[in-house]
XYZ file of C-alpha atoms in Angstrom:
772
model
C 1.402 -4.868 38.532
C -0.755 -5.367 41.636
C 1.125 -6.134 44.846
C 0.523 -9.609 46.310
C 0.594 -10.598 49.960
C 0.142 -13.927 51.690
C -3.151 -14.227 53.607
C -2.610 -15.387 57.190
C -4.821 -18.504 57.068
C -4.499 -20.207 53.715
C -0.936 -19.235 52.891
C -2.067 -18.626 49.301
C -0.841 -15.570 47.478
C -3.519 -12.981 46.762
C -3.406 -9.392 45.522
C -3.769 -6.549 47.960
C -7.510 -5.880 48.226
C -7.234 -3.001 50.681
C -7.785 -0.282 48.053
C -11.208 1.416 47.971
C -13.745 -0.077 45.564
C -13.622 2.957 43.272
C -9.925 2.277 42.556
C -10.418 -1.349 41.553
C -9.205 -2.007 38.044
C -9.403 -5.016 35.769
C -6.264 -7.143 36.234
C -4.105 -7.717 33.188
C -3.910 -11.064 31.424
C -0.433 -11.564 32.904
C -1.682 -10.930 36.450
C -4.536 -13.384 36.030
C -2.210 -16.055 34.636
C 0.260 -15.499 37.482
C -2.519 -15.884 40.049
C -3.738 -19.142 38.447
C -0.166 -20.438 38.310
C 0.529 -19.625 41.974
C -2.874 -20.674 43.366
C -3.918 -23.934 41.673
C -6.428 -24.763 44.438
C -8.050 -21.306 44.335
C -8.448 -20.762 40.608
C -12.173 -20.870 39.878
C -13.811 -17.818 38.311
C -15.274 -16.968 41.712
C -11.858 -17.293 43.409
C -10.210 -15.029 40.848
C -12.972 -12.413 41.110
C -12.721 -12.460 44.906
C -8.920 -12.247 44.841
C -8.989 -9.129 42.663
C -12.098 -7.724 44.401
C -14.120 -7.679 41.181
C -17.863 -7.121 41.436
C -20.813 -6.408 39.195
C -19.862 -5.491 35.625
C -16.195 -6.131 36.407
C -16.991 -9.835 36.738
C -18.479 -9.811 33.244
C -15.240 -8.294 31.987
C -13.250 -10.951 33.837
C -15.294 -13.657 32.161
C -14.435 -12.196 28.744
C -10.714 -12.064 29.575
C -10.743 -15.675 30.777
C -12.532 -16.761 27.598
C -9.891 -14.996 25.485
C -7.090 -16.665 27.466
C -8.718 -20.045 26.926
C -9.237 -19.398 23.200
C -5.543 -18.509 22.947
C -4.610 -21.776 24.661
C -2.994 -19.982 27.616
C -5.304 -21.506 30.258
C -7.603 -24.504 30.314
C -10.634 -25.553 32.345
C -10.372 -28.470 34.782
C -13.581 -29.186 36.628
C -14.506 -25.854 38.244
C -10.938 -24.565 38.268
C -8.742 -22.963 35.648
C -5.194 -24.178 35.133
C -2.126 -23.547 33.058
C -1.728 -25.997 30.162
C 0.697 -28.739 31.058
C 0.311 -28.218 34.811
C -0.559 -30.927 37.302
C -3.667 -31.060 39.543
C -3.362 -30.923 43.326
C -3.884 -34.709 43.585
C -2.563 -37.052 40.907
C -1.622 -40.653 40.184
C 2.151 -40.916 39.597
C 4.493 -43.630 38.320
C 7.806 -43.733 40.191
C 10.410 -43.946 37.426
C 13.790 -43.553 39.140
C 15.943 -41.761 41.701
C 17.891 -38.519 41.676
C 21.564 -38.144 42.604
C 20.634 -37.934 46.285
C 18.597 -41.118 46.198
C 15.228 -39.348 46.221
C 12.360 -40.747 44.161
C 11.462 -39.248 40.783
C 7.995 -39.721 39.275
C 5.906 -38.721 36.295
C 2.103 -38.535 35.917
C 0.578 -41.921 35.082
C -1.598 -40.249 32.442
C -0.606 -37.392 30.179
C -2.662 -36.085 27.232
C -1.483 -37.647 23.998
C -2.357 -34.457 22.124
C -0.176 -32.361 24.420
C 3.154 -31.537 22.789
C 4.767 -30.702 26.142
C 6.608 -33.552 27.878
C 5.146 -34.986 31.071
C 6.590 -33.010 34.013
C 9.045 -34.578 36.448
C 7.891 -34.740 40.069
C 10.294 -35.085 43.006
C 8.776 -37.026 45.887
C 9.446 -35.518 49.283
C 11.159 -37.749 51.819
C 9.379 -38.125 55.146
C 10.842 -39.073 58.506
C 7.462 -39.978 59.954
C 7.044 -43.605 60.984
C 3.558 -43.498 59.460
C 4.719 -42.237 56.077
C 3.815 -44.311 53.002
C 6.898 -45.772 51.356
C 7.379 -46.550 47.682
C 10.047 -47.717 45.293
C 10.975 -47.462 41.643
C 8.241 -49.018 39.520
C 5.439 -48.309 41.993
C 2.287 -46.386 41.139
C 1.186 -43.954 43.851
C -1.525 -41.470 44.646
C 0.160 -38.218 45.685
C -0.568 -34.656 46.680
C 1.234 -32.256 44.339
C 2.989 -29.059 45.377
C 4.287 -26.440 42.960
C 7.825 -25.356 43.755
C 8.179 -21.827 45.126
C 11.924 -21.581 44.390
C 12.607 -20.872 40.679
C 15.957 -22.640 41.003
C 14.367 -25.744 42.538
C 12.100 -28.452 41.109
C 8.860 -27.347 39.459
C 6.847 -29.980 41.327
C 7.246 -31.950 44.521
C 4.837 -34.505 45.954
C 3.850 -36.278 49.136
C 2.675 -39.871 48.772
C -0.863 -40.460 50.014
C -1.154 -44.132 49.085
C 0.692 -46.756 47.090
C -1.704 -48.085 44.446
C 0.372 -50.763 42.731
C 3.550 -52.530 43.738
C 6.446 -52.465 41.347
C 6.315 -55.228 38.813
C 9.403 -57.331 39.264
C 7.773 -60.299 37.486
C 7.111 -60.529 33.773
C 4.083 -62.378 32.394
C 4.429 -64.402 29.207
C 4.115 -67.716 27.408
C 6.745 -70.415 27.830
C 8.224 -71.691 24.534
C 10.796 -74.394 23.827
C 13.025 -73.812 20.809
C 14.264 -76.548 18.459
C 17.663 -76.121 20.103
C 16.125 -77.210 23.389
C 16.461 -73.737 24.907
C 13.529 -72.412 26.935
C 12.277 -68.904 26.232
C 9.576 -66.601 27.584
C 7.498 -64.707 25.036
C 6.349 -61.688 27.074
C 2.746 -60.579 26.882
C 3.969 -56.993 26.611
C 5.382 -56.895 23.081
C 7.786 -54.060 23.887
C 9.700 -56.419 26.179
C 12.448 -58.654 24.813
C 12.306 -62.430 25.117
C 13.799 -63.967 28.273
C 15.934 -67.082 28.481
C 14.593 -69.455 31.138
C 16.948 -71.427 33.362
C 15.989 -75.099 32.668
C 16.530 -75.924 36.342
C 13.964 -73.260 37.315
C 10.940 -74.325 35.225
C 8.762 -74.915 38.304
C 6.919 -77.779 36.519
C 5.814 -75.483 33.707
C 5.157 -76.942 30.241
C 5.416 -75.399 26.778
C 2.569 -72.972 26.025
C 1.921 -72.360 29.715
C 1.230 -68.819 30.811
C 3.832 -68.084 33.488
C 5.335 -65.343 35.617
C 9.103 -64.982 35.487
C 11.564 -63.277 37.812
C 14.653 -61.782 36.173
C 17.908 -63.100 37.619
C 20.668 -61.779 35.345
C 21.524 -60.994 31.696
C 22.523 -63.997 29.573
C 25.463 -64.302 27.214
C 23.115 -63.820 24.252
C 22.170 -60.356 25.428
C 18.802 -61.577 26.649
C 17.921 -61.612 30.319
C 17.952 -64.864 32.264
C 14.966 -65.670 34.453
C 13.259 -68.251 36.623
C 9.565 -69.182 36.638
C 7.932 -68.027 39.850
C 4.321 -68.959 39.059
C 2.432 -71.053 36.514
C -0.825 -69.272 35.682
C -2.198 -71.950 33.322
C -2.222 -73.147 29.739
C -2.578 -70.407 27.161
C -4.198 -72.825 24.689
C -7.552 -72.181 26.351
C -9.243 -68.911 25.488
C -10.357 -68.746 29.120
C -6.747 -68.072 30.073
C -6.683 -64.865 28.036
C -8.619 -62.835 30.601
C -6.033 -63.894 33.186
C -3.392 -62.167 31.072
C -5.248 -58.876 31.418
C -5.772 -59.435 35.138
C -2.027 -59.955 35.653
C -0.933 -57.308 33.159
C -3.094 -54.592 34.730
C -2.501 -55.887 38.261
C -6.202 -56.177 39.048
C -6.754 -57.623 42.542
C -8.660 -60.853 41.960
C -8.062 -62.979 45.062
C -9.821 -61.894 48.243
C -7.656 -61.974 51.383
C -8.746 -64.410 54.077
C -9.710 -61.565 56.434
C -12.083 -60.155 53.807
C -13.730 -63.520 53.136
C -14.055 -64.208 56.863
C -15.729 -60.849 57.417
C -18.145 -61.495 54.550
C -19.046 -64.981 55.800
C -19.651 -63.657 59.317
C -22.148 -61.055 58.085
C -25.753 -61.631 59.128
C -28.916 -60.490 57.317
C -29.759 -56.897 58.234
C -32.452 -56.403 60.862
C -35.768 -54.634 60.359
C -34.974 -52.117 63.119
C -35.396 -48.449 62.097
C -36.368 -49.408 58.541
C -39.619 -48.648 56.778
C -41.540 -51.796 55.833
C -42.026 -51.725 52.075
C -42.326 -55.498 51.609
C -45.855 -55.211 50.228
C -44.825 -52.727 47.519
C -44.552 -54.786 44.298
C -41.000 -53.841 43.326
C -39.473 -56.005 40.577
C -35.932 -56.540 39.262
C -35.223 -56.388 35.517
C -31.725 -57.540 34.546
C -29.818 -59.491 31.870
C -30.993 -63.106 31.690
C -27.658 -64.403 33.039
C -27.306 -61.870 35.891
C -26.193 -63.360 39.216
C -26.651 -60.276 41.357
C -29.666 -57.981 41.397
C -28.960 -54.654 43.053
C -31.838 -52.502 41.763
C -35.619 -52.843 41.719
C -38.311 -50.571 40.267
C -41.991 -49.761 40.600
C -44.247 -47.032 39.197
C -47.817 -45.841 39.448
C -49.903 -42.816 38.434
C -49.655 -39.900 40.847
C -52.832 -39.764 42.956
C -52.319 -36.051 43.621
C -55.034 -34.154 41.748
C -52.647 -31.243 41.493
C -50.373 -33.305 39.222
C -52.619 -34.539 36.383
C -50.894 -37.045 34.118
C -47.978 -37.273 36.540
C -46.372 -40.446 37.847
C -44.548 -41.688 40.907
C -41.441 -43.744 40.106
C -39.652 -45.738 42.801
C -36.117 -47.118 42.643
C -34.772 -49.373 45.418
C -31.061 -50.160 45.634
C -29.406 -52.889 47.712
C -28.235 -51.474 51.053
C -24.559 -52.401 50.757
C -23.592 -49.840 53.403
C -25.336 -52.023 56.003
C -22.702 -54.724 55.442
C -19.603 -52.837 54.248
C -18.747 -50.357 56.977
C -16.005 -47.685 56.859
C -12.534 -48.987 57.681
C -13.530 -52.670 57.676
C -11.582 -55.338 55.775
C -14.398 -55.434 53.211
C -14.278 -51.659 52.826
C -10.522 -51.444 52.334
C -10.581 -54.229 49.741
C -13.507 -52.631 47.893
C -11.634 -49.317 47.710
C -8.532 -51.121 46.431
C -10.576 -52.721 43.644
C -12.676 -49.638 42.943
C -15.189 -51.512 40.819
C -16.057 -54.923 39.449
C -14.365 -55.913 36.189
C -16.347 -57.783 33.523
C -14.736 -60.161 31.040
C -16.555 -62.388 28.532
C -15.696 -65.485 30.572
C -15.550 -64.204 34.157
C -16.239 -61.367 36.570
C -13.723 -60.011 39.059
C -16.138 -58.655 41.682
C -15.595 -55.692 43.963
C -17.176 -57.589 46.853
C -17.175 -61.309 47.770
C -20.095 -63.405 46.537
C -21.502 -63.725 50.056
C -22.247 -59.987 49.846
C -22.797 -59.343 46.126
C -24.700 -62.499 45.139
C -26.422 -63.224 48.446
C -27.010 -60.682 51.211
C -27.146 -57.673 48.870
C -28.861 -59.369 45.945
C -32.547 -58.425 45.748
C -33.730 -62.001 45.326
C -37.283 -62.823 44.390
C -39.632 -63.152 47.403
C -36.749 -62.708 49.885
C -36.574 -59.889 52.434
C -33.683 -57.564 51.670
C -32.551 -54.187 53.059
C -32.468 -51.339 50.564
C -32.083 -47.604 50.152
C -34.999 -46.340 48.076
C -35.962 -43.104 46.376
C -39.551 -42.188 45.500
C -39.739 -39.583 42.706
C -42.716 -37.578 41.433
C -42.795 -36.359 37.824
C -45.288 -34.110 36.095
C -46.882 -35.040 32.790
C -43.984 -33.502 30.860
C -41.409 -35.656 32.635
C -39.994 -32.966 34.904
C -39.161 -34.162 38.400
C -41.054 -32.081 40.943
C -40.053 -33.819 44.182
C -38.313 -36.859 45.625
C -37.587 -38.495 48.979
C -35.154 -41.144 50.219
C -36.056 -44.007 52.553
C -34.153 -46.817 54.263
C -36.422 -49.814 53.859
C -36.948 -53.545 54.016
C -38.263 -54.758 50.673
C -39.258 -58.003 48.988
C -38.878 -58.334 45.231
C -42.154 -59.574 43.763
C -40.599 -60.840 40.527
C -37.230 -61.453 38.944
C -37.426 -60.616 35.253
C -35.025 -60.405 32.332
C -35.034 -57.536 29.859
C -36.260 -59.766 27.048
C -38.943 -61.322 29.250
C -40.376 -57.969 30.331
C -40.225 -56.573 26.788
C -41.958 -59.628 25.342
C -44.823 -59.189 27.803
C -45.285 -55.554 26.768
C -45.082 -56.545 23.088
C -47.946 -59.026 23.478
C -46.154 -62.281 24.282
C -46.253 -62.660 28.085
C -45.238 -65.887 29.762
C -46.777 -67.437 32.856
C -44.921 -65.129 35.263
C -45.396 -61.865 33.369
C -49.075 -62.532 32.600
C -49.862 -62.220 36.289
C -48.184 -58.831 36.659
C -48.673 -57.313 33.198
C -51.557 -55.006 34.093
C -50.573 -54.242 37.693
C -46.783 -53.793 37.457
C -45.363 -53.835 33.917
C -47.777 -51.539 32.074
C -47.582 -48.860 34.803
C -43.771 -49.056 34.503
C -43.930 -48.505 30.747
C -46.469 -45.697 31.170
C -44.110 -44.011 33.621
C -41.192 -44.479 31.211
C -43.209 -42.689 28.502
C -43.514 -39.725 30.867
C -39.819 -39.768 31.845
C -38.869 -40.023 28.163
C -40.612 -36.718 27.488
C -38.349 -35.140 30.051
C -35.289 -36.820 28.554
C -36.207 -35.669 25.042
C -36.643 -32.117 26.297
C -33.283 -32.295 28.080
C -31.546 -33.482 24.873
C -28.574 -35.494 26.156
C -25.884 -36.498 23.685
C -27.308 -39.251 21.437
C -24.426 -41.111 19.801
C -25.347 -44.072 17.590
C -22.503 -46.538 18.179
C -23.898 -50.010 18.922
C -21.706 -52.021 21.287
C -20.610 -55.479 20.170
C -20.688 -58.390 22.601
C -18.722 -61.663 22.548
C -20.568 -64.884 23.278
C -18.441 -67.855 24.348
C -19.413 -71.497 23.995
C -19.209 -74.112 26.769
C -15.490 -74.627 26.061
C -14.697 -70.935 26.431
C -14.197 -70.412 22.694
C -15.670 -67.499 20.761
C -19.067 -68.615 19.491
C -20.151 -65.351 17.906
C -19.812 -61.590 18.045
C -23.143 -59.833 17.995
C -24.890 -56.541 18.655
C -27.525 -57.116 21.344
C -30.902 -55.509 20.661
C -31.545 -52.183 22.359
C -34.975 -52.698 23.941
C -37.307 -50.221 25.582
C -36.822 -52.343 28.718
C -33.134 -51.328 28.725
C -34.020 -47.673 28.196
C -36.632 -47.766 30.969
C -34.198 -49.051 33.573
C -31.498 -46.670 32.357
C -33.746 -43.599 32.696
C -35.048 -44.671 36.111
C -31.449 -45.080 37.299
C -30.365 -41.722 35.870
C -33.173 -39.952 37.702
C -32.303 -41.765 40.947
C -28.678 -40.648 40.536
C -29.799 -37.057 39.983
C -31.987 -37.218 43.089
C -29.075 -38.436 45.201
C -26.812 -35.584 44.066
C -29.545 -32.967 44.578
C -30.373 -34.225 48.078
C -26.745 -34.204 49.210
C -26.166 -30.734 47.770
C -29.270 -29.432 49.523
C -27.994 -30.923 52.801
C -24.525 -29.448 52.122
C -23.109 -32.940 52.477
C -19.731 -33.535 50.730
C -19.926 -36.295 48.113
C -18.256 -37.720 45.028
C -19.932 -36.613 41.799
C -19.865 -38.312 38.442
C -18.692 -35.472 36.208
C -18.223 -35.125 32.469
C -16.644 -31.955 31.147
C -17.464 -30.342 27.820
C -15.007 -31.032 24.974
C -11.737 -29.150 25.359
C -11.084 -26.203 23.093
C -8.362 -28.153 21.291
C -10.714 -31.058 20.550
C -13.458 -28.661 19.529
C -11.169 -27.100 16.960
C -10.089 -30.484 15.562
C -13.758 -31.504 15.265
C -14.656 -28.166 13.701
C -11.970 -28.527 11.022
C -13.104 -32.068 10.243
C -16.775 -31.105 9.957
C -15.834 -28.261 7.644
C -14.718 -30.858 5.054
C -18.302 -32.187 5.108
C -19.763 -28.672 4.785
C -21.040 -28.881 8.371
C -20.461 -25.970 10.718
C -19.916 -26.007 14.462
C -20.378 -22.752 16.347
C -17.268 -21.179 17.852
C -17.079 -19.125 21.019
C -20.362 -19.935 22.744
C -20.526 -22.770 25.277
C -21.281 -25.965 23.400
C -24.379 -27.981 24.288
C -25.159 -31.644 23.598
C -28.071 -30.699 21.317
C -25.614 -29.008 18.935
C -23.876 -32.354 18.470
C -27.249 -34.081 18.108
C -28.188 -31.754 15.247
C -24.946 -32.684 13.497
C -25.587 -36.403 14.025
C -29.143 -36.037 12.773
C -27.881 -34.331 9.621
C -25.734 -37.331 8.624
C -28.220 -39.986 9.755
C -28.686 -42.573 7.030
C -25.761 -41.280 4.968
C -22.446 -42.992 4.285
C -20.810 -40.552 6.720
C -23.041 -41.560 9.653
C -20.646 -43.927 11.430
C -17.640 -41.743 10.627
C -19.197 -38.614 12.148
C -20.412 -40.529 15.206
C -16.860 -41.806 15.780
C -15.273 -38.386 15.400
C -17.822 -36.756 17.713
C -17.151 -39.486 20.278
C -13.405 -38.825 20.091
C -13.992 -35.139 20.719
C -15.622 -35.832 24.083
C -13.904 -35.608 27.455
C -13.610 -38.655 29.694
C -16.087 -38.943 32.560
C -14.576 -39.226 36.030
C -15.284 -39.055 39.750
C -14.651 -35.798 41.583
C -15.846 -34.079 44.777
C -16.077 -30.815 42.796
C -19.187 -30.614 40.646
C -19.153 -29.342 37.068
C -22.194 -31.308 35.890
C -22.407 -34.049 33.288
C -22.088 -32.724 29.739
C -23.104 -35.927 27.931
C -26.286 -36.401 29.954
C -26.880 -32.618 30.009
C -27.358 -32.645 33.781
C -26.190 -30.116 36.372
C -26.217 -32.529 39.326
C -25.211 -36.143 38.944
C -23.707 -38.815 41.206
C -23.566 -42.601 41.006
C -26.028 -44.132 43.482
C -27.547 -47.189 41.802
C -24.766 -49.839 41.792
C -22.985 -50.041 45.173
C -22.366 -53.759 44.662
C -20.002 -53.073 41.786
C -18.871 -49.413 42.178
C -17.207 -47.919 45.252
C -18.378 -44.425 44.247
C -21.987 -45.518 44.792
C -21.141 -46.882 48.235
C -19.725 -43.480 49.219
C -22.934 -41.797 48.024
C -25.049 -44.272 50.038
C -23.061 -43.495 53.177
C -23.376 -39.780 52.503
C -27.179 -40.089 52.198
C -27.380 -42.132 55.413
C -25.426 -39.467 57.300
C -27.149 -36.446 55.730
C -30.678 -37.801 56.271
C -30.076 -39.381 59.676
C -30.883 -42.878 58.423
C -28.446 -44.714 60.672
C -25.084 -44.710 62.407
C -23.219 -46.323 59.479
C -23.008 -43.199 57.309
C -19.965 -41.457 55.897
C -17.297 -40.556 58.460
C -15.417 -37.256 58.872
C -12.214 -39.018 57.817
C -13.846 -40.216 54.588
C -15.015 -36.671 53.878
C -11.468 -35.365 54.343
C -10.050 -37.698 51.685
C -12.835 -37.553 49.082
C -10.456 -36.065 46.491
C -7.983 -38.904 47.006
C -10.769 -41.507 46.915
C -12.166 -40.017 43.703
C -8.722 -40.153 42.056
C -8.260 -43.792 43.109
C -11.597 -45.033 41.819
C -11.262 -43.035 38.587
C -7.911 -44.771 37.982
C -9.455 -48.157 38.839
C -12.242 -47.528 36.341
C -9.767 -46.758 33.553
C -7.752 -49.847 34.549
C -10.865 -52.013 34.249
C -11.789 -50.553 30.864
C -8.293 -51.215 29.509
C -8.288 -54.789 30.822
C -11.711 -55.538 29.342
C -10.703 -54.071 25.974
C -7.405 -55.988 25.915
C -9.161 -59.283 26.670
C -11.589 -58.819 23.796
C -8.644 -58.110 21.474
C -6.938 -61.328 22.609
C -10.085 -63.434 22.272
C -10.653 -62.251 18.705
C -6.974 -62.738 17.781
C -7.128 -66.278 19.199
C -10.320 -66.944 17.248
C -8.809 -65.684 13.969
C -5.375 -67.287 14.379
C -6.386 -70.153 12.074
C -7.686 -67.770 9.391
C -4.421 -66.056 8.474
C -4.555 -65.358 4.738
C -8.330 -64.796 4.696
C -9.846 -61.554 3.450
C -12.320 -59.440 5.379
C -14.334 -56.290 4.997
C -13.438 -53.653 7.565
C -13.727 -49.990 8.371
C -10.848 -47.627 9.146
C -11.286 -46.740 12.819
C -7.989 -44.951 13.393
C -5.537 -42.934 11.326
C -2.079 -42.317 12.766
C 1.320 -41.289 11.496
C 2.411 -44.947 11.751
C -0.460 -46.441 9.799
C -4.132 -47.387 9.868
C -6.271 -49.253 12.371
C -9.013 -51.263 10.716
C -12.007 -52.749 12.528
C -13.515 -55.918 11.116
C -17.239 -55.480 10.586
C -18.041 -59.047 11.651
C -15.890 -59.216 14.770
C -15.462 -55.635 15.966
C -11.729 -56.239 16.465
C -9.038 -53.799 15.375
C -5.952 -54.683 13.382
C -3.055 -52.563 12.170
C -1.787 -51.771 8.667
C 1.741 -50.305 8.834
C 2.211 -47.282 6.583
C 5.248 -49.044 5.091
C 2.902 -51.475 3.300
C 0.704 -48.850 1.623
C 2.926 -47.787 -1.262
C 6.228 -46.313 -2.371
C 5.557 -42.620 -1.860
C 5.580 -40.190 1.042
C 2.362 -39.776 2.978
C 0.948 -36.725 4.650
C -0.838 -37.330 7.941
C -3.592 -34.805 8.641
C -4.675 -35.199 12.250
C -7.572 -32.755 12.041
C -9.189 -34.485 9.073
C -8.150 -38.035 10.018
C -6.507 -38.750 6.660
C -3.276 -39.880 5.099
C -2.603 -39.001 1.477
C 0.200 -39.649 -0.976
C 2.481 -36.731 -1.758
C 2.471 -37.411 -5.529
C -0.875 -39.065 -6.135
C -2.967 -37.168 -3.633
C -4.706 -40.469 -2.954
C -5.011 -42.103 0.395
C -7.405 -43.207 3.098
C -9.689 -41.575 5.597
C -11.253 -42.446 8.931
C -14.493 -44.312 8.264
C -13.513 -45.735 4.856
C -14.858 -49.232 4.180
C -11.942 -51.320 2.925
C -11.008 -54.899 2.068
C -8.032 -56.335 3.964
C -6.108 -59.607 4.226
C -5.117 -60.984 7.632
C -1.352 -61.596 7.585
C -0.638 -62.140 11.301
C -2.623 -62.944 14.459
C -0.923 -62.950 17.874
C -3.380 -64.136 20.567
C -1.144 -63.440 23.566
C -0.562 -59.845 22.488
C -4.092 -59.447 21.127
C -2.638 -58.142 17.870
C -3.860 -58.458 14.294
C -1.892 -57.219 11.294
C -3.545 -56.637 7.944
C -2.567 -55.986 4.362
C -4.599 -53.375 2.490
C -6.321 -54.748 -0.607
C -8.490 -51.732 -1.474
C -7.042 -49.099 -3.742
C -6.445 -45.627 -2.262
C -8.954 -43.020 -3.348
C -8.616 -39.363 -4.158
C -8.709 -37.129 -1.122
C -11.777 -34.856 -1.340
C -10.917 -31.462 -2.757
C -11.685 -29.630 0.468
C -9.325 -31.840 2.427
C -6.540 -31.718 -0.160
C -6.517 -27.946 -0.260
C -6.527 -27.910 3.505
C -3.467 -30.142 3.382
C -1.601 -27.582 1.348
C -2.632 -24.774 3.601
C -1.407 -26.579 6.705
C 1.555 -28.458 5.293
C 4.123 -26.437 7.189
C 2.360 -26.342 10.524
C -0.242 -29.047 10.906
C 0.930 -32.000 8.836
C 3.638 -34.570 9.133
C 5.288 -36.349 6.239
C 6.160 -40.033 6.358
C 7.651 -42.360 3.829
C 5.912 -45.582 2.953
C 9.044 -46.930 1.319
C 11.879 -48.450 3.267
C 10.165 -48.352 6.684
C 9.863 -51.403 8.865
C 6.224 -51.791 9.868
C 5.995 -52.382 13.604
C 3.562 -55.038 14.705
C 1.474 -54.408 17.755
C -1.735 -53.267 19.192
C -3.104 -49.923 20.236
């Protein structure tokens, strides 16, 4: 085994590279794995090759060894680095779960892959005597730097807290109920929590069916905890209160501190100084009809350069939020805490106060507004050949909705669009036709999964659930924004300016294999070994287009994908099939975009309010924070929709519906109602009196004796037996008869019964109610 020494600067362990080049040999698999394990921050292919002094053909051999290790599940790819399965990254979000015998804090990662059979590792948080150290307690969520233990007899991981993200939740949110006995109880929103007895002298003016927060005081004689009401949130009888449950449950900051509001109100419109005057350029905004803020504007025209026949010039202007939200200000710290705006059917929790988002940074019609703009040139085939960024003063020449702009193009212009149809709108659509050629050639992942929207009436009740039309106007704006985002990333890379990328990794090897086994049951193959590309998935989706398997295959392909995130290390965006991508176009609602704006300002010398050295130092921590905030927002939005639908269907218990199986688990089936897009659960205990085999790879359950069962994507008839609005839970009874498992799947069951399947009894089990 090669001898390892510690380099003097980094302190990282590396092999001895002093031997002459002719004596260099390919390291063994064990040596490579040891290096990755001991050097988590220096584990890219380039790092490993440099550490072992591998050059030329030896690097090709290294690549083959690393591929074999990955295929064997011994290492896995994380961004640009390689890591041991089950290991933690250098920066992670942790939940503090308890204390050790010495009083030190113990934590576990806030997120851990559900498909990983290894338990989440325990992390011991290092105590600090510094007066500036961040403190935390049990129940807190923290951002921490992770260190792997050097002493085999000591802890595997230790951590130093960088920032406390969420305070521990001493209060419990729930609905106040009064029993027939006169006793007051809290029905917690979180169904895993037991009911709480409420001290009648501590009601705090709350009434039955109020949504309240309760502090636990002590256990009661009934075995239930005793609590007092600390805050009355509002009546739960209104569907508008349901989004407040998600806001409290996910601890989303929704009240701006006075210092933040005061700073926003004191802000003055940005001056023209040092800005290019683009006010005569006929930029227009195209947004949803009910949009209150307008942070992007577009314009396009044919390229006048004779050397670019058929080419176009596309311009995107984005509100200059960096002019108002400066590093370290009250506004900046609050925006980082929130990470992004959160959108519910009945309200928006904005990242920035309305004075900024809906006023000073909203590109209002015929009003001067500061912006950061990018002018992009494309050839006739839609390939971008150049671009340039400009800090400007602009004036939107028209505020349009998607439907309004599309109607004008389709031959039904109104008074406003008639005046600009030939001069502004048609050139935009002509430019989109050019950009679309480039998109089609790029072949990004094209999943066909229409998104359902909830429309509320004036009283906040669900009016209807619908699929909004997907117009060319939507696609035009989307493609213009994608190209602006690409331009931002390319410019910052060329200037060697650190930034936060929007990255999306290729599907993991484990998910690839699960997808491959599923597709095999449909006689569809997926190549193994070579690096997957989005067009390979598109060919699969095209093959099932129009068939009864179309939605099923789209769902399974979606589940095979990795989750997009923010990261200062670039690995490209797999779904969009782009090598360089960063979020630039929505700084009003995403902190990542604000960081990119500041980076562009600094890199291009566009002002003194660019990114600071301190911000550059903590980009990894910032990326982890805003990635966690994004996932928090997604969960809160999803939970609110579940609650709204459950509230809407509460009076229809006993009704039958047509649905589609959207999830197959060892505990039962999740069924989505075609009309409402809401998921409900069917416990496996209600499906029959035989044992069931759960096949994760093929998304099926099947009876041990009958061989009949259900599969992901099956259209079924169900009866609603329970609706719990506060929990957002629906429980169904299956009315459709089980069907025979396809022969290919059934034989696969038998082949994998010992290793890949789990057996569960439908008889005698208590079905647990709840939501995903």
